[in-house]
Tab-separated table of C-alpha atoms in Angstrom:
chain	number	residue	atom	x	y	z
O	10	MET	CA	-149.057	51.431	-26.225
O	11	GLY	CA	-150.203	47.801	-26.195
O	12	SER	CA	-147.323	45.427	-26.813
O	13	ARG	CA	-144.966	48.148	-28.044
O	14	GLY	CA	-144.014	49.674	-24.716
O	15	THR	CA	-144.951	50.294	-21.136
O	16	TYR	CA	-145.719	53.745	-19.780
O	17	TRP	CA	-145.006	54.730	-16.217
O	18	TRP	CA	-145.583	57.918	-14.336
O	19	PRO	CA	-143.298	58.467	-11.352
O	20	GLY	CA	-144.530	56.803	-8.184
O	21	THR	CA	-147.001	54.470	-9.874
O	22	PRO	CA	-146.716	50.679	-9.963
O	23	GLY	CA	-146.079	48.957	-13.245
O	24	ARG	CA	-144.688	45.870	-14.844
O	25	MET	CA	-141.153	45.489	-16.116
O	26	ALA	CA	-140.356	47.445	-19.227
O	27	MET	CA	-139.337	45.845	-22.498
O	28	SER	CA	-135.600	45.931	-21.764
O	29	ARG	CA	-133.312	42.985	-22.175
O	30	LEU	CA	-131.805	41.837	-18.901
O	31	GLN	CA	-128.126	41.052	-19.275
O	32	GLY	CA	-127.867	38.502	-16.514
O	33	SER	CA	-129.201	36.479	-13.644
O	34	LYS	CA	-128.501	36.394	-9.934
O	35	ASP	CA	-125.271	34.489	-10.624
O	36	PHE	CA	-124.186	37.089	-13.180
O	37	TRP	CA	-124.764	39.976	-10.785
O	38	ILE	CA	-123.025	38.153	-7.922
O	39	GLY	CA	-120.100	37.515	-10.268
O	40	ALA	CA	-120.003	41.224	-11.048
O	41	LEU	CA	-119.983	42.028	-7.328
O	42	ARG	CA	-117.091	39.613	-6.807
O	43	ALA	CA	-115.071	41.589	-9.349
O	44	GLU	CA	-116.223	45.136	-8.618
O	45	GLY	CA	-116.108	44.904	-4.819
O	46	PRO	CA	-112.405	44.067	-4.469
O	47	ALA	CA	-111.563	46.632	-7.169
O	48	PHE	CA	-113.397	49.292	-5.142
O	49	ALA	CA	-111.576	48.256	-1.963
O	50	ALA	CA	-108.189	48.328	-3.709
O	51	ALA	CA	-108.775	51.871	-4.976
O	52	VAL	CA	-109.915	53.069	-1.548
O	53	ALA	CA	-106.898	51.480	0.130
O	54	GLU	CA	-104.592	53.376	-2.236
O	55	ALA	CA	-106.137	56.799	-1.677
O	56	PRO	CA	-105.752	58.947	1.448
O	57	PRO	CA	-109.193	59.183	3.105
O	58	GLU	CA	-109.549	62.925	2.410
O	59	THR	CA	-108.846	62.584	-1.310
O	60	PRO	CA	-111.611	64.386	-3.252
O	61	VAL	CA	-113.901	62.253	-5.406
O	62	LEU	CA	-114.105	64.419	-8.508
O	63	SER	CA	-117.195	62.657	-9.864
O	64	CYS	CA	-119.085	63.255	-6.586
O	65	PRO	CA	-118.486	66.952	-5.814
O	66	GLY	CA	-118.045	67.634	-2.114
O	67	TRP	CA	-117.265	64.017	-1.251
O	68	THR	CA	-113.994	62.498	-0.144
O	69	VAL	CA	-112.932	58.891	-0.566
O	70	ASN	CA	-113.884	58.378	3.077
O	71	ASP	CA	-117.384	59.750	2.403
O	72	LEU	CA	-117.786	57.508	-0.641
O	73	THR	CA	-116.702	54.430	1.320
O	74	LEU	CA	-119.089	55.160	4.193
O	75	HIS	CA	-121.911	55.758	1.708
O	76	LEU	CA	-121.462	52.383	0.017
O	77	ALA	CA	-120.912	50.615	3.341
O	78	GLY	CA	-124.154	52.107	4.656
O	79	ILE	CA	-126.098	50.929	1.622
O	80	TYR	CA	-124.722	47.402	2.000
O	81	HIS	CA	-125.667	47.213	5.670
O	82	TRP	CA	-129.125	48.640	4.943
O	83	VAL	CA	-129.887	46.185	2.120
O	84	TYR	CA	-128.606	43.299	4.253
O	85	SER	CA	-131.104	44.260	6.956
O	86	PHE	CA	-134.166	43.447	4.830
O	87	ALA	CA	-133.385	41.834	1.449
O	88	GLY	CA	-133.524	38.303	2.852
O	89	SER	CA	-136.430	38.847	5.252
O	90	GLY	CA	-139.154	37.546	2.953
O	91	ARG	CA	-141.206	40.695	3.621
O	92	THR	CA	-142.367	43.465	1.308
O	93	GLU	CA	-143.066	46.150	3.900
O	94	VAL	CA	-141.038	49.350	3.587
O	95	PRO	CA	-137.927	48.879	5.758
O	96	ALA	CA	-136.624	51.334	8.310
O	97	ARG	CA	-134.715	54.229	6.810
O	98	ARG	CA	-130.967	53.900	6.623
O	99	ASP	CA	-129.377	55.442	9.739
O	100	ALA	CA	-125.788	56.525	9.173
O	101	SER	CA	-125.392	57.226	12.895
O	102	ALA	CA	-125.830	53.510	13.620
O	103	ALA	CA	-122.345	52.665	12.296
O	104	PRO	CA	-120.268	50.817	14.890
O	105	SER	CA	-117.425	52.777	16.418
O	106	GLY	CA	-113.836	51.635	16.214
O	107	LEU	CA	-113.969	50.577	12.556
O	108	SER	CA	-112.405	52.473	9.702
O	109	ALA	CA	-114.587	53.312	6.729
O	110	LEU	CA	-112.943	50.561	4.676
O	111	GLU	CA	-113.344	48.011	7.492
O	112	LEU	CA	-117.024	48.916	7.753
O	113	TRP	CA	-117.359	48.572	3.983
O	114	GLN	CA	-115.653	45.162	4.047
O	115	GLN	CA	-117.957	43.953	6.815
O	116	GLY	CA	-121.019	45.024	4.858
O	117	TYR	CA	-119.712	43.561	1.608
O	118	ASP	CA	-118.951	40.176	3.196
O	119	GLN	CA	-122.361	39.985	4.848
O	120	LEU	CA	-124.152	40.949	1.668
O	121	MET	CA	-122.290	38.404	-0.458
O	122	THR	CA	-123.135	35.633	2.008
O	123	LEU	CA	-126.782	36.672	1.910
O	124	PHE	CA	-126.889	36.859	-1.879
O	125	ASP	CA	-125.232	33.467	-2.324
O	126	GLY	CA	-128.171	31.778	-0.593
O	127	LEU	CA	-130.888	34.167	-1.755
O	128	ASP	CA	-133.925	32.932	-3.660
O	129	PRO	CA	-134.450	35.653	-6.289
O	130	GLU	CA	-138.176	34.866	-6.367
O	131	ALA	CA	-138.615	35.377	-2.620
O	132	PRO	CA	-140.636	38.417	-1.518
O	133	ALA	CA	-138.604	41.546	-0.820
O	134	TRP	CA	-139.343	45.255	-0.803
O	135	ASN	CA	-137.902	47.633	-3.355
O	136	TRP	CA	-138.585	51.288	-4.171
O	137	ALA	CA	-139.173	50.843	-7.897
O	138	PRO	CA	-142.173	49.958	-10.098
O	139	GLN	CA	-140.818	46.418	-10.239
O	140	PRO	CA	-142.007	43.086	-8.824
O	141	LYS	CA	-141.311	42.989	-5.102
O	142	LYS	CA	-138.823	40.141	-5.317
O	143	ALA	CA	-135.398	39.623	-3.788
O	144	GLY	CA	-133.720	39.328	-7.191
O	145	PHE	CA	-133.961	43.117	-7.493
O	146	TRP	CA	-131.162	43.594	-4.980
O	147	PRO	CA	-128.196	41.645	-6.434
O	148	ARG	CA	-128.745	43.595	-9.650
O	149	ARG	CA	-129.065	46.931	-7.833
O	150	MET	CA	-125.971	46.324	-5.702
O	151	ALA	CA	-123.882	45.196	-8.688
O	152	HIS	CA	-124.550	48.492	-10.461
O	153	GLU	CA	-124.201	50.602	-7.315
O	154	THR	CA	-120.812	49.020	-6.711
O	155	ALA	CA	-119.619	49.288	-10.313
O	156	VAL	CA	-120.350	53.011	-10.578
O	157	HIS	CA	-118.776	53.750	-7.191
O	158	ARG	CA	-115.766	51.614	-8.087
O	159	TRP	CA	-115.323	53.940	-11.064
O	160	ASP	CA	-115.663	56.922	-8.711
O	161	ALA	CA	-113.014	55.548	-6.362
O	162	GLN	CA	-110.616	54.743	-9.188
O	163	LEU	CA	-111.092	58.187	-10.695
O	164	ALA	CA	-109.964	59.659	-7.378
O	165	ILE	CA	-106.588	57.967	-7.923
O	166	ALA	CA	-106.558	58.737	-11.672
O	167	ALA	CA	-107.124	55.106	-12.578
O	168	GLY	CA	-110.766	54.895	-13.678
O	169	GLU	CA	-111.441	51.836	-15.812
O	170	PRO	CA	-114.634	51.256	-17.853
O	171	VAL	CA	-117.450	49.117	-16.539
O	172	GLU	CA	-117.436	45.732	-18.279
O	173	ALA	CA	-119.641	45.936	-21.387
O	174	LYS	CA	-122.284	43.350	-20.501
O	175	LEU	CA	-122.661	44.688	-16.971
O	176	ALA	CA	-122.763	48.265	-18.235
O	177	ALA	CA	-125.459	47.421	-20.797
O	178	ASP	CA	-127.633	45.998	-18.043
O	179	GLY	CA	-126.864	49.109	-16.018
O	180	VAL	CA	-128.232	51.248	-18.849
O	181	SER	CA	-131.358	49.068	-18.865
O	182	GLU	CA	-131.672	49.502	-15.097
O	183	VAL	CA	-131.685	53.277	-15.402
O	184	LEU	CA	-134.356	53.094	-18.094
O	185	ASP	CA	-136.591	50.407	-16.579
O	186	THR	CA	-136.142	51.203	-12.893
O	187	TRP	CA	-134.782	54.653	-12.032
O	188	LEU	CA	-136.606	56.811	-14.552
O	189	PRO	CA	-139.993	55.098	-14.077
O	190	ALA	CA	-139.574	55.654	-10.334
O	191	GLY	CA	-139.243	59.390	-10.985
O	192	ARG	CA	-135.604	59.465	-9.918
O	193	ARG	CA	-134.331	61.996	-12.416
O	194	GLN	CA	-131.577	64.458	-11.673
O	195	VAL	CA	-133.723	67.410	-12.751
O	196	LYS	CA	-137.430	67.920	-13.311
O	197	GLY	CA	-138.682	68.879	-16.739
O	198	ASP	CA	-141.272	68.392	-19.437
O	199	TRP	CA	-139.670	66.376	-22.215
O	200	HIS	CA	-141.420	65.058	-25.329
O	201	GLY	CA	-139.792	62.818	-27.902
O	202	VAL	CA	-138.031	59.546	-28.560
O	203	VAL	CA	-134.375	59.016	-27.688
O	204	GLN	CA	-132.293	56.199	-29.123
O	205	LEU	CA	-129.291	54.892	-27.209
O	206	ALA	CA	-126.862	52.466	-28.860
O	207	ALA	CA	-124.057	50.579	-27.128
O	208	THR	CA	-121.415	50.083	-29.785
O	209	ASP	CA	-119.606	47.307	-27.919
O	210	ALA	CA	-122.624	45.374	-26.622
O	211	ASP	CA	-124.830	44.990	-29.716
O	212	GLN	CA	-127.758	46.595	-27.938
O	213	GLU	CA	-129.949	49.629	-28.455
O	214	TRP	CA	-132.794	51.209	-26.537
O	215	TYR	CA	-135.658	53.448	-27.634
O	216	LEU	CA	-137.198	55.531	-24.897
O	217	ARG	CA	-140.214	57.786	-25.404
O	218	LEU	CA	-140.455	60.755	-23.041
O	219	ARG	CA	-143.900	62.278	-22.616
O	220	GLY	CA	-143.999	64.814	-19.808
O	221	GLU	CA	-143.214	62.890	-16.634
O	222	GLY	CA	-144.126	59.594	-18.279
O	223	VAL	CA	-141.533	57.326	-19.859
O	224	ALA	CA	-141.940	54.353	-22.165
O	225	LEU	CA	-139.136	51.935	-22.924
O	226	LEU	CA	-140.098	50.672	-26.366
O	227	ASP	CA	-139.769	47.067	-27.480
O	228	THR	CA	-137.695	47.338	-30.649
O	229	ALA	CA	-138.773	43.842	-31.732
O	230	THR	CA	-142.365	45.010	-32.186
O	231	ILE	CA	-141.878	48.519	-33.564
O	232	PHE	CA	-143.404	48.894	-37.002
O	233	ASP	CA	-142.518	51.434	-39.685
O	234	HIS	CA	-145.818	53.270	-39.265
O	235	ASP	CA	-145.288	53.813	-35.539
O	236	ASP	CA	-144.219	57.235	-34.332
O	237	HIS	CA	-140.882	56.013	-32.995
O	238	HIS	CA	-138.431	58.104	-35.005
O	239	ALA	CA	-135.822	59.327	-32.571
O	240	ARG	CA	-135.400	63.071	-32.046
O	241	ALA	CA	-132.046	62.375	-30.364
O	242	GLN	CA	-129.552	59.593	-30.937
O	243	VAL	CA	-126.648	58.725	-28.641
O	244	SER	CA	-124.024	56.074	-29.328
O	245	GLY	CA	-120.929	54.993	-27.479
O	246	THR	CA	-119.598	52.178	-25.380
O	247	ALA	CA	-121.999	50.689	-22.853
O	248	SER	CA	-119.773	51.971	-20.053
O	249	ASP	CA	-119.804	55.534	-21.369
O	250	LEU	CA	-123.591	55.432	-21.821
O	251	LEU	CA	-124.021	54.203	-18.249
O	252	LEU	CA	-121.651	56.800	-16.822
O	253	ALA	CA	-123.398	59.570	-18.769
O	254	LEU	CA	-126.806	58.513	-17.439
O	255	TRP	CA	-125.328	58.641	-13.946
O	256	GLY	CA	-123.795	62.069	-14.554
O	257	ARG	CA	-120.229	60.824	-14.282
O	258	VAL	CA	-119.307	61.914	-17.787
O	259	SER	CA	-120.952	64.403	-20.114
O	260	PHE	CA	-123.111	63.252	-22.996
O	261	GLU	CA	-120.760	65.443	-25.029
O	262	THR	CA	-118.149	62.688	-24.731
O	263	LEU	CA	-120.431	60.399	-26.778
O	264	ASP	CA	-121.648	60.603	-30.358
O	265	VAL	CA	-124.852	62.674	-30.123
O	266	THR	CA	-127.143	63.889	-32.881
O	267	GLY	CA	-130.535	65.565	-32.737
O	268	ASP	CA	-132.231	67.346	-29.837
O	269	ARG	CA	-129.649	67.338	-27.042
O	270	ALA	CA	-132.115	68.927	-24.597
O	271	LEU	CA	-133.958	65.591	-24.374
O	272	LEU	CA	-130.912	63.996	-22.791
O	273	ASP	CA	-131.485	65.934	-19.565
O	274	GLY	CA	-134.601	63.788	-19.153
O	275	LEU	CA	-132.459	60.649	-18.977
O	276	ARG	CA	-130.052	61.720	-16.251
O	277	THR	CA	-130.531	59.978	-12.932
O	278	GLY	CA	-127.297	61.166	-11.352
């Protein structure tokens, strides 16, 4: 592909795809400062056994413990300056005597303190075909928190969209991180170009699917003679695009034309 895109096959290392990052460490920390308290407020309002409709089989208590566990796990290694694979997350290691929300708050506070002083260029492990740098984790945790904040609010019938700039970067994260790492919802053999357009963020993405390989194309260097014509086009708000990629809403809620079967190759949740 030369300068027009980067191909990955799941599980192989690679450089960052040609997506446009929407922020920096400060941006992602700012997003966490907004999304974290909003998550906590929704959890506090819901009885612990309230079903989370967007996560079938989970309750609000399950969702809170899940996010708390991720926070504690990331805190255990993101600032270590090491790139070795960390120990697996052990849910049984949660301290007794704390409610799920108290455990979440403890993990959130620790993580925010760590991120405030974190050098994004410092070495740190991650599971993706991305540079092994600490800056991966504020971005990852901002999007993890935003999507689960939406889940928690949906459980109390109060789901609000993810802010457009954050959501647009979340779309980029799915395309440049999750899919190249092979973290699709279903396996398949897709072939074709998909165009995504965020109507409220002035951003579009072209992604070529070729079997298990994916290429996020650089729209600034696509020429008319290139085989980039999209077989499927999806447009909507950045939040709706992000939530569709994560399986929270159906692609049918967006404006879709072309080969809808290709969209299954974009789902990471």
